[in-house]
PDB file of C-alpha atoms and ligand atoms in Angstrom:
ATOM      1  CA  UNK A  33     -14.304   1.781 -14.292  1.00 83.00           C
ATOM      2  CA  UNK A  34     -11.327  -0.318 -13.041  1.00 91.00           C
ATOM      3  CA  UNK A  35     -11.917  -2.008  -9.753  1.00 96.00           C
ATOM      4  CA  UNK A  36      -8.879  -1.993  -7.211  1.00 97.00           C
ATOM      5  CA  UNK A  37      -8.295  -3.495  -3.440  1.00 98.00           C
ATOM      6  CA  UNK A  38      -8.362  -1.266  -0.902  1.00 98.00           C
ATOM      7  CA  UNK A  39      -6.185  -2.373   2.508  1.00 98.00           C
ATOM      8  CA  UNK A  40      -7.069  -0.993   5.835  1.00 98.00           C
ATOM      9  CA  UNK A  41      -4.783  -2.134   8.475  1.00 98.00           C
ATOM     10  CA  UNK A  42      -4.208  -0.859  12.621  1.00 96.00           C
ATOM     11  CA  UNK A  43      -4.519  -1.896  16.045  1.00 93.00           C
ATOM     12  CA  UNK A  44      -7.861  -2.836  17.540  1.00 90.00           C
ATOM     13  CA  UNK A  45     -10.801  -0.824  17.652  1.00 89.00           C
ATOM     14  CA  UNK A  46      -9.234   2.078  15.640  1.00 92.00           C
ATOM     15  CA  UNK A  47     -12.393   1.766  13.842  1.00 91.00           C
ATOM     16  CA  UNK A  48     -11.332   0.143  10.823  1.00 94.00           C
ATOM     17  CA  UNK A  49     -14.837  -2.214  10.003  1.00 93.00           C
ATOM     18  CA  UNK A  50     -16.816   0.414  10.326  1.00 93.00           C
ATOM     19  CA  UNK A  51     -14.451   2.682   7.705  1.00 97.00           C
ATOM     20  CA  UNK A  52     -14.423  -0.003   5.623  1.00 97.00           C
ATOM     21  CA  UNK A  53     -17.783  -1.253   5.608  1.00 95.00           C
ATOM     22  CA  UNK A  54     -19.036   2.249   4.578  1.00 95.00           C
ATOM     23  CA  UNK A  55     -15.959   2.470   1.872  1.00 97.00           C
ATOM     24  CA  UNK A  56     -17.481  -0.825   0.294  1.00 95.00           C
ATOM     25  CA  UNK A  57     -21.057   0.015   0.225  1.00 94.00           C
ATOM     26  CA  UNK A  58     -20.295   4.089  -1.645  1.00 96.00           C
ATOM     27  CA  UNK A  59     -17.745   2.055  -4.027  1.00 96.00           C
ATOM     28  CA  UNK A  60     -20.063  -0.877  -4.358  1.00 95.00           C
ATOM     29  CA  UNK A  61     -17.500  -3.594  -3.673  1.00 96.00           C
ATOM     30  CA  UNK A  62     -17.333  -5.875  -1.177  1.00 94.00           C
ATOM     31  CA  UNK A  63     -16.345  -5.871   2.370  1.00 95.00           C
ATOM     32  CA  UNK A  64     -14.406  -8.450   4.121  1.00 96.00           C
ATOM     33  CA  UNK A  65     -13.533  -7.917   7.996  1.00 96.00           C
ATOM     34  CA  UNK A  66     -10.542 -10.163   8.197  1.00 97.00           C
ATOM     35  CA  UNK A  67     -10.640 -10.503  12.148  1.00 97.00           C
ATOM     36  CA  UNK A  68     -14.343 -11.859  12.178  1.00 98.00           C
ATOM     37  CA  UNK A  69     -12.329 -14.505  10.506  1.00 98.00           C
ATOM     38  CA  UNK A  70      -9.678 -15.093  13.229  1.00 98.00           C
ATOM     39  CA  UNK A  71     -12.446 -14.631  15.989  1.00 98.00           C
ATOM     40  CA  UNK A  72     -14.362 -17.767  14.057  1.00 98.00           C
ATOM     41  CA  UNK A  73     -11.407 -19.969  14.167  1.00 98.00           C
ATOM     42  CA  UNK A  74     -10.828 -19.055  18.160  1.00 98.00           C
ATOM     43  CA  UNK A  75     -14.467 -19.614  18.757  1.00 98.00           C
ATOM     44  CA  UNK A  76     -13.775 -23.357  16.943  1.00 98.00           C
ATOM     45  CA  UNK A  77     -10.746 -23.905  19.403  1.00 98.00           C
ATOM     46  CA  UNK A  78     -12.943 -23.157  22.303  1.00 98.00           C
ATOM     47  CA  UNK A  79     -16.045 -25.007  21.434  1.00 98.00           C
ATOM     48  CA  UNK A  80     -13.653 -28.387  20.450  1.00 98.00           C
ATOM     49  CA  UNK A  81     -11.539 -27.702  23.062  1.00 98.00           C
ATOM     50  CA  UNK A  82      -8.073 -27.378  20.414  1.00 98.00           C
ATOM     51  CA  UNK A  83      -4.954 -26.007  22.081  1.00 98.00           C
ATOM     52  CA  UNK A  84      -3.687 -23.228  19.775  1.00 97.00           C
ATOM     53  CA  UNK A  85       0.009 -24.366  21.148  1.00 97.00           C
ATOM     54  CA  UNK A  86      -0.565 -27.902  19.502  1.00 98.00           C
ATOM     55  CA  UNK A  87       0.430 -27.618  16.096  1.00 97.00           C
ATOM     56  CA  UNK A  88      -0.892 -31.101  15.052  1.00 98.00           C
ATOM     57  CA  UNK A  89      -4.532 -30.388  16.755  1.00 98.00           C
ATOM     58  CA  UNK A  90      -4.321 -27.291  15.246  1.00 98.00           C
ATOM     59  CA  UNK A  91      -3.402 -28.379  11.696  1.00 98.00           C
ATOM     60  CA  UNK A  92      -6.463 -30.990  12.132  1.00 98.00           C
ATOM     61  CA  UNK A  93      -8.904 -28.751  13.061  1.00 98.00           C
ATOM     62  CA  UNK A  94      -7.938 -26.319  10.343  1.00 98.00           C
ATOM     63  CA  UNK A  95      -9.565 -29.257   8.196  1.00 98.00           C
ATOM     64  CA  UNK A  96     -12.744 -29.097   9.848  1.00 98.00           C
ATOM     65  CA  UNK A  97     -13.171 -24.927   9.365  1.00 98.00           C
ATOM     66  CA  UNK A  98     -15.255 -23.885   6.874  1.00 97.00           C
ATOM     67  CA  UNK A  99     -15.853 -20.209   6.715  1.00 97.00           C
ATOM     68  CA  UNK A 100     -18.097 -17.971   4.514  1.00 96.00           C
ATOM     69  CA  UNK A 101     -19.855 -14.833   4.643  1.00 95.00           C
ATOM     70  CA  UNK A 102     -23.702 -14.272   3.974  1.00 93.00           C
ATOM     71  CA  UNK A 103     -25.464 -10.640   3.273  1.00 88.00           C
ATOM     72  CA  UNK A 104     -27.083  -9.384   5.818  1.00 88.00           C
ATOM     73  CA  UNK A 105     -29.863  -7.149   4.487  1.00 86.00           C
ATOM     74  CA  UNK A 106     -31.148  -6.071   8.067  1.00 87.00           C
ATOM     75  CA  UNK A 107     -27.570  -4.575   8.985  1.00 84.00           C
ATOM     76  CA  UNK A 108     -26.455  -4.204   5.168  1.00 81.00           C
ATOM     77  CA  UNK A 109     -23.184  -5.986   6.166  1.00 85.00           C
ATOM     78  CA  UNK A 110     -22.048  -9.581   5.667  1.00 90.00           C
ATOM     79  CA  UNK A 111     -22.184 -12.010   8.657  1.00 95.00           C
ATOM     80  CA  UNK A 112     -19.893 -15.257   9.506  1.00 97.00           C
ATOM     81  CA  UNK A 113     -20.723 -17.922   8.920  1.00 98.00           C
ATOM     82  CA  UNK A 114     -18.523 -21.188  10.611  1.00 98.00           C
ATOM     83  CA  UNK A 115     -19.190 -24.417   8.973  1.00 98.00           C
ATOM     84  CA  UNK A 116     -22.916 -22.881   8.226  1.00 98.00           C
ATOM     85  CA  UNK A 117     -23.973 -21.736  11.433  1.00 98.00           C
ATOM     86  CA  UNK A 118     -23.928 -17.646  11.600  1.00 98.00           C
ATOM     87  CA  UNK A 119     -21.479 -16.855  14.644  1.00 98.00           C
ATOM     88  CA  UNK A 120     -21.655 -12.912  13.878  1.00 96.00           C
ATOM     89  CA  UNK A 121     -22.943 -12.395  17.591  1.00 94.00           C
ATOM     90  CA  UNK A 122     -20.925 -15.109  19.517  1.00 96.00           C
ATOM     91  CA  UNK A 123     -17.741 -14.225  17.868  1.00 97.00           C
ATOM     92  CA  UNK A 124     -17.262 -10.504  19.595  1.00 92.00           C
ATOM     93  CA  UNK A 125     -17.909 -11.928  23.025  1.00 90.00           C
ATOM     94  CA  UNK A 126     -14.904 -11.130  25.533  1.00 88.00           C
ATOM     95  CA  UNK A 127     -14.034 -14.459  25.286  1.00 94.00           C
ATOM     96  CA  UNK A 128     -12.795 -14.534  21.942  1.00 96.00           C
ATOM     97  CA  UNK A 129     -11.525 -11.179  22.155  1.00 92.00           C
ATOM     98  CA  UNK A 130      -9.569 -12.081  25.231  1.00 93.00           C
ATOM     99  CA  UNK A 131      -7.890 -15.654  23.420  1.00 97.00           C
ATOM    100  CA  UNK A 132      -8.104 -14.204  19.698  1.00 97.00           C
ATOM    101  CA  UNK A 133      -4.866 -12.219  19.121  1.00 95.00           C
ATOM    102  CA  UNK A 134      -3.058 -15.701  20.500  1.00 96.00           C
ATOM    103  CA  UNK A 135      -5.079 -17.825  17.805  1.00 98.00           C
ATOM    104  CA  UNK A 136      -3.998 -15.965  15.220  1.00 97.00           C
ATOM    105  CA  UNK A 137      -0.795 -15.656  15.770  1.00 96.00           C
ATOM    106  CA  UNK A 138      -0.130 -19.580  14.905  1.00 97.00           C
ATOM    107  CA  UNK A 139       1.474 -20.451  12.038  1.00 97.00           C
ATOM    108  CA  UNK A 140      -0.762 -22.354  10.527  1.00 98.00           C
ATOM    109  CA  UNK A 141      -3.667 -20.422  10.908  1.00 98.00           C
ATOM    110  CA  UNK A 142      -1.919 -17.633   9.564  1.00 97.00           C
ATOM    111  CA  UNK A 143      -1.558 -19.208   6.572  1.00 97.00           C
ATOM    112  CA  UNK A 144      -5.272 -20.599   6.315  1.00 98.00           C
ATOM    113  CA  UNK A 145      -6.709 -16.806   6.789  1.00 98.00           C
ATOM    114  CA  UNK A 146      -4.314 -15.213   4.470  1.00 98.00           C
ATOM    115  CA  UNK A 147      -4.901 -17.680   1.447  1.00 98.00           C
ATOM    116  CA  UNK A 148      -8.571 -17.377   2.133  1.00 97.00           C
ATOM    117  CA  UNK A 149      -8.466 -13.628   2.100  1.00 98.00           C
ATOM    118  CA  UNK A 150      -6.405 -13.898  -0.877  1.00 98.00           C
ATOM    119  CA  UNK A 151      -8.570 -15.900  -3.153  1.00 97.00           C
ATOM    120  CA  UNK A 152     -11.530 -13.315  -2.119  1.00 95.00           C
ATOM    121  CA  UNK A 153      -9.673 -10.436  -3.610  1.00 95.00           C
ATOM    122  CA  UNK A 154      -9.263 -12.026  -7.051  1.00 95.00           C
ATOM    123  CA  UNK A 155     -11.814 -10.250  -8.743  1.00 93.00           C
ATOM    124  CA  UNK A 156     -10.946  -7.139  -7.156  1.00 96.00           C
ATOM    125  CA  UNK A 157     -13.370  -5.013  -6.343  1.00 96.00           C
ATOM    126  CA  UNK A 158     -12.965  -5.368  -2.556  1.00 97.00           C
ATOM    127  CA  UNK A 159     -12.490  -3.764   0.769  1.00 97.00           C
ATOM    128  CA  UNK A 160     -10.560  -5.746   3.366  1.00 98.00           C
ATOM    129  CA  UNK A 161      -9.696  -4.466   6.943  1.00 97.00           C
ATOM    130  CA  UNK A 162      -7.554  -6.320   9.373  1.00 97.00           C
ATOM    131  CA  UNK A 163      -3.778  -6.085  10.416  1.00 96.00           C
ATOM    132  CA  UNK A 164      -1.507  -7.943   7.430  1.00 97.00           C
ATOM    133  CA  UNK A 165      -4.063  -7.294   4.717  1.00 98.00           C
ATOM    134  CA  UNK A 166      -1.337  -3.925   2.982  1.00 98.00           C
ATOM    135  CA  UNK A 167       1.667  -6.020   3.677  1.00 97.00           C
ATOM    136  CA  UNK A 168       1.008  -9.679   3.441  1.00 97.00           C
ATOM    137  CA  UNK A 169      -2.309 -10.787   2.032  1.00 98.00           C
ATOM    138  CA  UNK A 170      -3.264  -8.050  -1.223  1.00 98.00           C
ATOM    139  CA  UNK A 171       1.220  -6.478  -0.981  1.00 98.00           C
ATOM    140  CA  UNK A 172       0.046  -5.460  -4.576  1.00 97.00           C
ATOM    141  CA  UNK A 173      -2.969  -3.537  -3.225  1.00 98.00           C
ATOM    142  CA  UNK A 174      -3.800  -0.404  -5.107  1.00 97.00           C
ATOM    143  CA  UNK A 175      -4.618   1.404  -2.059  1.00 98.00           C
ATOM    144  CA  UNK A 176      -3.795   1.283   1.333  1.00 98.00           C
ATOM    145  CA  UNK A 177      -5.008   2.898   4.500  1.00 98.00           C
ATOM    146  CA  UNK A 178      -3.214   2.619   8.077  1.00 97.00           C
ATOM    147  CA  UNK A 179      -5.858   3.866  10.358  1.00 96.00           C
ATOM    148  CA  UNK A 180      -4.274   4.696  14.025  1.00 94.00           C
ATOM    149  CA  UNK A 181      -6.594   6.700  16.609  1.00 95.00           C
ATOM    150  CA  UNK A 182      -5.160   7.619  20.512  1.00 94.00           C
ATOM    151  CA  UNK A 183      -4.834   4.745  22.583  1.00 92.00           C
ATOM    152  CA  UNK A 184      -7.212   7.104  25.442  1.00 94.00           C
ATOM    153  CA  UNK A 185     -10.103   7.177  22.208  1.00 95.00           C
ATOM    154  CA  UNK A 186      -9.983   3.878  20.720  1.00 95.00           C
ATOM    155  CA  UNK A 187     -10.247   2.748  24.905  1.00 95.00           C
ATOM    156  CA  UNK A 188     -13.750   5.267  24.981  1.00 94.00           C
ATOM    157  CA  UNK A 189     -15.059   3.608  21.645  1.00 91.00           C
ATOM    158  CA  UNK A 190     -14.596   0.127  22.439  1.00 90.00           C
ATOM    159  CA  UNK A 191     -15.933   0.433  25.594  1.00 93.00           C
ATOM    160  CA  UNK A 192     -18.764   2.007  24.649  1.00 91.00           C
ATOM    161  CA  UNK A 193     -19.516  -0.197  21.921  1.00 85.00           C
ATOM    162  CA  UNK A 194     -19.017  -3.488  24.275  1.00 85.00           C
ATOM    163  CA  UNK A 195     -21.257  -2.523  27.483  1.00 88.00           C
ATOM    164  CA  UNK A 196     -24.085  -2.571  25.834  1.00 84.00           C
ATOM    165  CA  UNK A 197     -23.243  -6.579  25.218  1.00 78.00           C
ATOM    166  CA  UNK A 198     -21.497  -6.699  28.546  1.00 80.00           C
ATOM    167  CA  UNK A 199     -23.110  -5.004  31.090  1.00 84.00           C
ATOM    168  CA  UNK A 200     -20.334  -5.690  33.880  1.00 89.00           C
ATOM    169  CA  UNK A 201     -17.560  -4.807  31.721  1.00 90.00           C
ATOM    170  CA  UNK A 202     -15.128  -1.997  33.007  1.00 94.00           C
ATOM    171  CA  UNK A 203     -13.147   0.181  31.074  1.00 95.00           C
ATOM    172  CA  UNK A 204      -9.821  -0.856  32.937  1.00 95.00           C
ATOM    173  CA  UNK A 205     -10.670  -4.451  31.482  1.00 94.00           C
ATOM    174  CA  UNK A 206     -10.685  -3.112  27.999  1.00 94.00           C
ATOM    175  CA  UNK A 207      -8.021  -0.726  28.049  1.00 95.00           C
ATOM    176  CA  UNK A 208      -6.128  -4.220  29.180  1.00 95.00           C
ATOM    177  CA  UNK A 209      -7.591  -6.354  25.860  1.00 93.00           C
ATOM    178  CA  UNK A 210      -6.282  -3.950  23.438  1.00 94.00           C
ATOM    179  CA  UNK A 211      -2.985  -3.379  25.448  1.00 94.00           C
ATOM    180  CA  UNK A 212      -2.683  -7.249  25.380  1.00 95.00           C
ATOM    181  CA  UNK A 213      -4.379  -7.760  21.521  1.00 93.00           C
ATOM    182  CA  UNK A 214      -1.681  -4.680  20.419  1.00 93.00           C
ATOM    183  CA  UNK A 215       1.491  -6.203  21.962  1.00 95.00           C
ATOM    184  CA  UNK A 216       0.787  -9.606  20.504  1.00 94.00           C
ATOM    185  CA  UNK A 217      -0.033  -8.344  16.988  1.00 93.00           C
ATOM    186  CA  UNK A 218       2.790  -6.165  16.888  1.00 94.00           C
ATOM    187  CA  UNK A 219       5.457  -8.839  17.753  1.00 95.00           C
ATOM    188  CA  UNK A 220       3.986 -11.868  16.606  1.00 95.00           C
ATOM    189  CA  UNK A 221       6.480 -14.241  13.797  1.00 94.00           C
ATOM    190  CA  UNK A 222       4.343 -14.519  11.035  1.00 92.00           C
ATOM    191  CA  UNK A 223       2.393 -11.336   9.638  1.00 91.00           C
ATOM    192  CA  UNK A 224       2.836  -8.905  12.247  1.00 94.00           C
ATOM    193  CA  UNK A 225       0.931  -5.557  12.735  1.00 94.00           C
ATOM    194  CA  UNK A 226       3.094  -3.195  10.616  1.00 94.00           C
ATOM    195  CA  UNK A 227       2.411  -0.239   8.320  1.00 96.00           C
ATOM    196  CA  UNK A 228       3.297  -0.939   4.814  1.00 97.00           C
ATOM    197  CA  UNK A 229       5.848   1.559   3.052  1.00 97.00           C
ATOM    198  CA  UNK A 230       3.248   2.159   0.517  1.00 98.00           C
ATOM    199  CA  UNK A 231       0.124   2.905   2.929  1.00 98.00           C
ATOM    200  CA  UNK A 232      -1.321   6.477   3.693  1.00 98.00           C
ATOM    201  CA  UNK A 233      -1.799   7.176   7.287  1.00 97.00           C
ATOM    202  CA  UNK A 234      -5.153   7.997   8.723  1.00 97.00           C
ATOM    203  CA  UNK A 235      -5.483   9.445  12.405  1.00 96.00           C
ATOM    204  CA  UNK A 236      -9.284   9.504  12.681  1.00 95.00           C
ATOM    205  CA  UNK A 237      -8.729  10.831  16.567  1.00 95.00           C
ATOM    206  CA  UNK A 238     -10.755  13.645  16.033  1.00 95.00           C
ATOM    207  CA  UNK A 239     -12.433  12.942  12.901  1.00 95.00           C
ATOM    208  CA  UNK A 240     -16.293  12.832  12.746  1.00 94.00           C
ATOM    209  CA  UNK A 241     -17.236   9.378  11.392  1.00 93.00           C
ATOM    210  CA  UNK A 242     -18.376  11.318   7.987  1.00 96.00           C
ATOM    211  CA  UNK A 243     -14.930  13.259   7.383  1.00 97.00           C
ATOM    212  CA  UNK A 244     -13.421  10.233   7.824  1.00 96.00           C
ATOM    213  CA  UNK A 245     -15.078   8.384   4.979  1.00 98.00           C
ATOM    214  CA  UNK A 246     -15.137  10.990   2.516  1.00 98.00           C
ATOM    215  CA  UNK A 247     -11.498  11.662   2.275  1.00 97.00           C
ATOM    216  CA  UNK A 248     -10.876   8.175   2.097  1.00 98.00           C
ATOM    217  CA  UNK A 249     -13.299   7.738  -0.669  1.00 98.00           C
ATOM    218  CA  UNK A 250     -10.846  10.765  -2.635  1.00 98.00           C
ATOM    219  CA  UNK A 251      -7.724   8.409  -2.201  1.00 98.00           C
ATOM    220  CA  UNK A 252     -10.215   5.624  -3.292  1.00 98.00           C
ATOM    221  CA  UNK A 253     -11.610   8.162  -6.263  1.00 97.00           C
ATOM    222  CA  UNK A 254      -7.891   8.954  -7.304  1.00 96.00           C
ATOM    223  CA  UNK A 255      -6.916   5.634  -7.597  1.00 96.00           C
ATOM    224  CA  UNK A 256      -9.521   4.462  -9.382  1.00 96.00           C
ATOM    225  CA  UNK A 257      -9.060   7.527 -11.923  1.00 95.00           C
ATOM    226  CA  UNK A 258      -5.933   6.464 -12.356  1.00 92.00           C
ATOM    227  CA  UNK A 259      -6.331   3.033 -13.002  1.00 87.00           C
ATOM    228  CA  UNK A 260      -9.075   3.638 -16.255  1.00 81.00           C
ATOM    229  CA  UNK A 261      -7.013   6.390 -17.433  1.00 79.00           C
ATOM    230  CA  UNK A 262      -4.170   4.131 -17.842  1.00 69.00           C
TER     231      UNK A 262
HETATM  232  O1  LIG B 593     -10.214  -6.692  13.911  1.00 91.37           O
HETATM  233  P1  LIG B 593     -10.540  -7.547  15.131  1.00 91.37           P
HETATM  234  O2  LIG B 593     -10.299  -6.866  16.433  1.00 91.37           O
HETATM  235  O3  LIG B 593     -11.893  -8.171  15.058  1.00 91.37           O
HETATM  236  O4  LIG B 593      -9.479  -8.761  15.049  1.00 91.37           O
HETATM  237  C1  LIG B 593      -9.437  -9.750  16.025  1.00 91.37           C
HETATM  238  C2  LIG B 593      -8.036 -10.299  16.162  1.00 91.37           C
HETATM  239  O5  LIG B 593      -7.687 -11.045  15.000  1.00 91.37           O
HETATM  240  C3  LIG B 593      -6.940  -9.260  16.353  1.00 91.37           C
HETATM  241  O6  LIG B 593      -6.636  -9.042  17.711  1.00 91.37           O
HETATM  242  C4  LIG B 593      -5.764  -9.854  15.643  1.00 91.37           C
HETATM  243  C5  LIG B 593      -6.334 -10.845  14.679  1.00 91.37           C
HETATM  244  N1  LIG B 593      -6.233 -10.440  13.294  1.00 91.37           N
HETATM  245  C6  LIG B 593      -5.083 -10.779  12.626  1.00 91.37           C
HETATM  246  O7  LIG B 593      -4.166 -11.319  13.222  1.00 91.37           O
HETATM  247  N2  LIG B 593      -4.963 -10.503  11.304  1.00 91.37           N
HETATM  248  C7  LIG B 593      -5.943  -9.892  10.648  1.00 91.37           C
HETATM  249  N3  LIG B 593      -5.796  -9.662   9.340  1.00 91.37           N
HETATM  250  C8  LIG B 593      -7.122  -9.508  11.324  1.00 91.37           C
HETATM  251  C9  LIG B 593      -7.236  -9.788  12.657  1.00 91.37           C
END
């Protein structure tokens, strides 16, 4: 069977990863979650103090990054790993989230993720999430999903999911990071949040986490059909 890249792009906590993770392990490919990426470069910036305003610190410390991923057979998905050290847990603290969205919206570390990304998806065979992936990292993807959910829902989830880690967290403090995260993703210069032409829609509102993933693995199934038949 052909292998192909699948794309899924959207705001924050439309649950994309977990989509995606699930894609990758039915298909057997691999997943990449492009933001653990971005959230390992902020976590850099904070721990060696780099302003992500100063293009020359910036552009220096970009030098100093290396990032990986390692298989994680206890959660069967791959953890971050920043110069070596796995940052998995540190990297969805509030802090990152709240400094993240800013990070990655600098040129130059734009251009570091996407080429990264890009050389990951050269065997195909690969399921990346994230917000450029359909339109500026894999524009040649074979598939591509644009998950959206209500703002109200995606609120519920990520709060949900991020009190257990942060027990004084309030929803009005998350409803604000992914008000914040969606405004700067959507109008940042380089790579901005968009839907590609090409990409299918899918409003996973009230979808069950199941229903979700099996009609995305038919547009996954379809395209791959196509592609031997060829
Ligand atoms: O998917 P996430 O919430 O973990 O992503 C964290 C941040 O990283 C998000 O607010 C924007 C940024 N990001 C990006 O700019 N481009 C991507 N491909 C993925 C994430």
């Amino acid at each position: 069977m052909e292998k192909i890249i699948i794309t899924l792009d959207g705001y924050s906590s439309c649950g994309k990863s977990t989509l995606a993770k699930q894609m990758a392990r039915a298909l057997n490919y691999i997943f990449i979650d492009s933001g653990a990426m971005y959230r390992a470069i902020t976590l850099y910036f904070i721990e060696n103090g780099i302003d992500y305003l100063d293009d020359a610190a910036v552009k220096a410390a970009l030098t100093k990054i290396h990032l990986a991923f390692d298989y994680n057979a206890s959660t069967g998905s791959s953890d971050i790993l920043l110069n070596g050290r796995n940052v998995e847990n540190d990297i969805r603290e509030m802090r990152i989230s709240q400094l993240v969205s800013d990070v990655a919206a600098n040129q130059y570390v734009r251009e570091f993720g996407v080429a990264q990304q890009q050389q990951m998806g050269l065997q195909k065979g690969i399921v990346m999430d994230g917000r450029d992936i359909g339109t500026t990292v894999f524009p040649q993807a074979e598939l591509k999903i644009f998950v959206t959910a209500d703002p109200s829902i995606r609120v519920a989830r990520r709060y949900l999911e991020l009190s257990a880690k942060n027990p004084g967290i309030t929803k009005e403090e998350v409803q604000a990071n992914l008000a914040m995260r969606d405004e700067i993703d959507s109008n940042r210069t380089f790579s901005p949040l968009r839907k590609a032409a090409d990409a299918i829609v899918l409003d996973n509102s009230h979808l069950t986490r199941e229903e979700q993933l099996t009609t995305a693995l038919q547009w996954a199934n379809e395209k791959i059909t196509a592609m031997s038949v060829r």
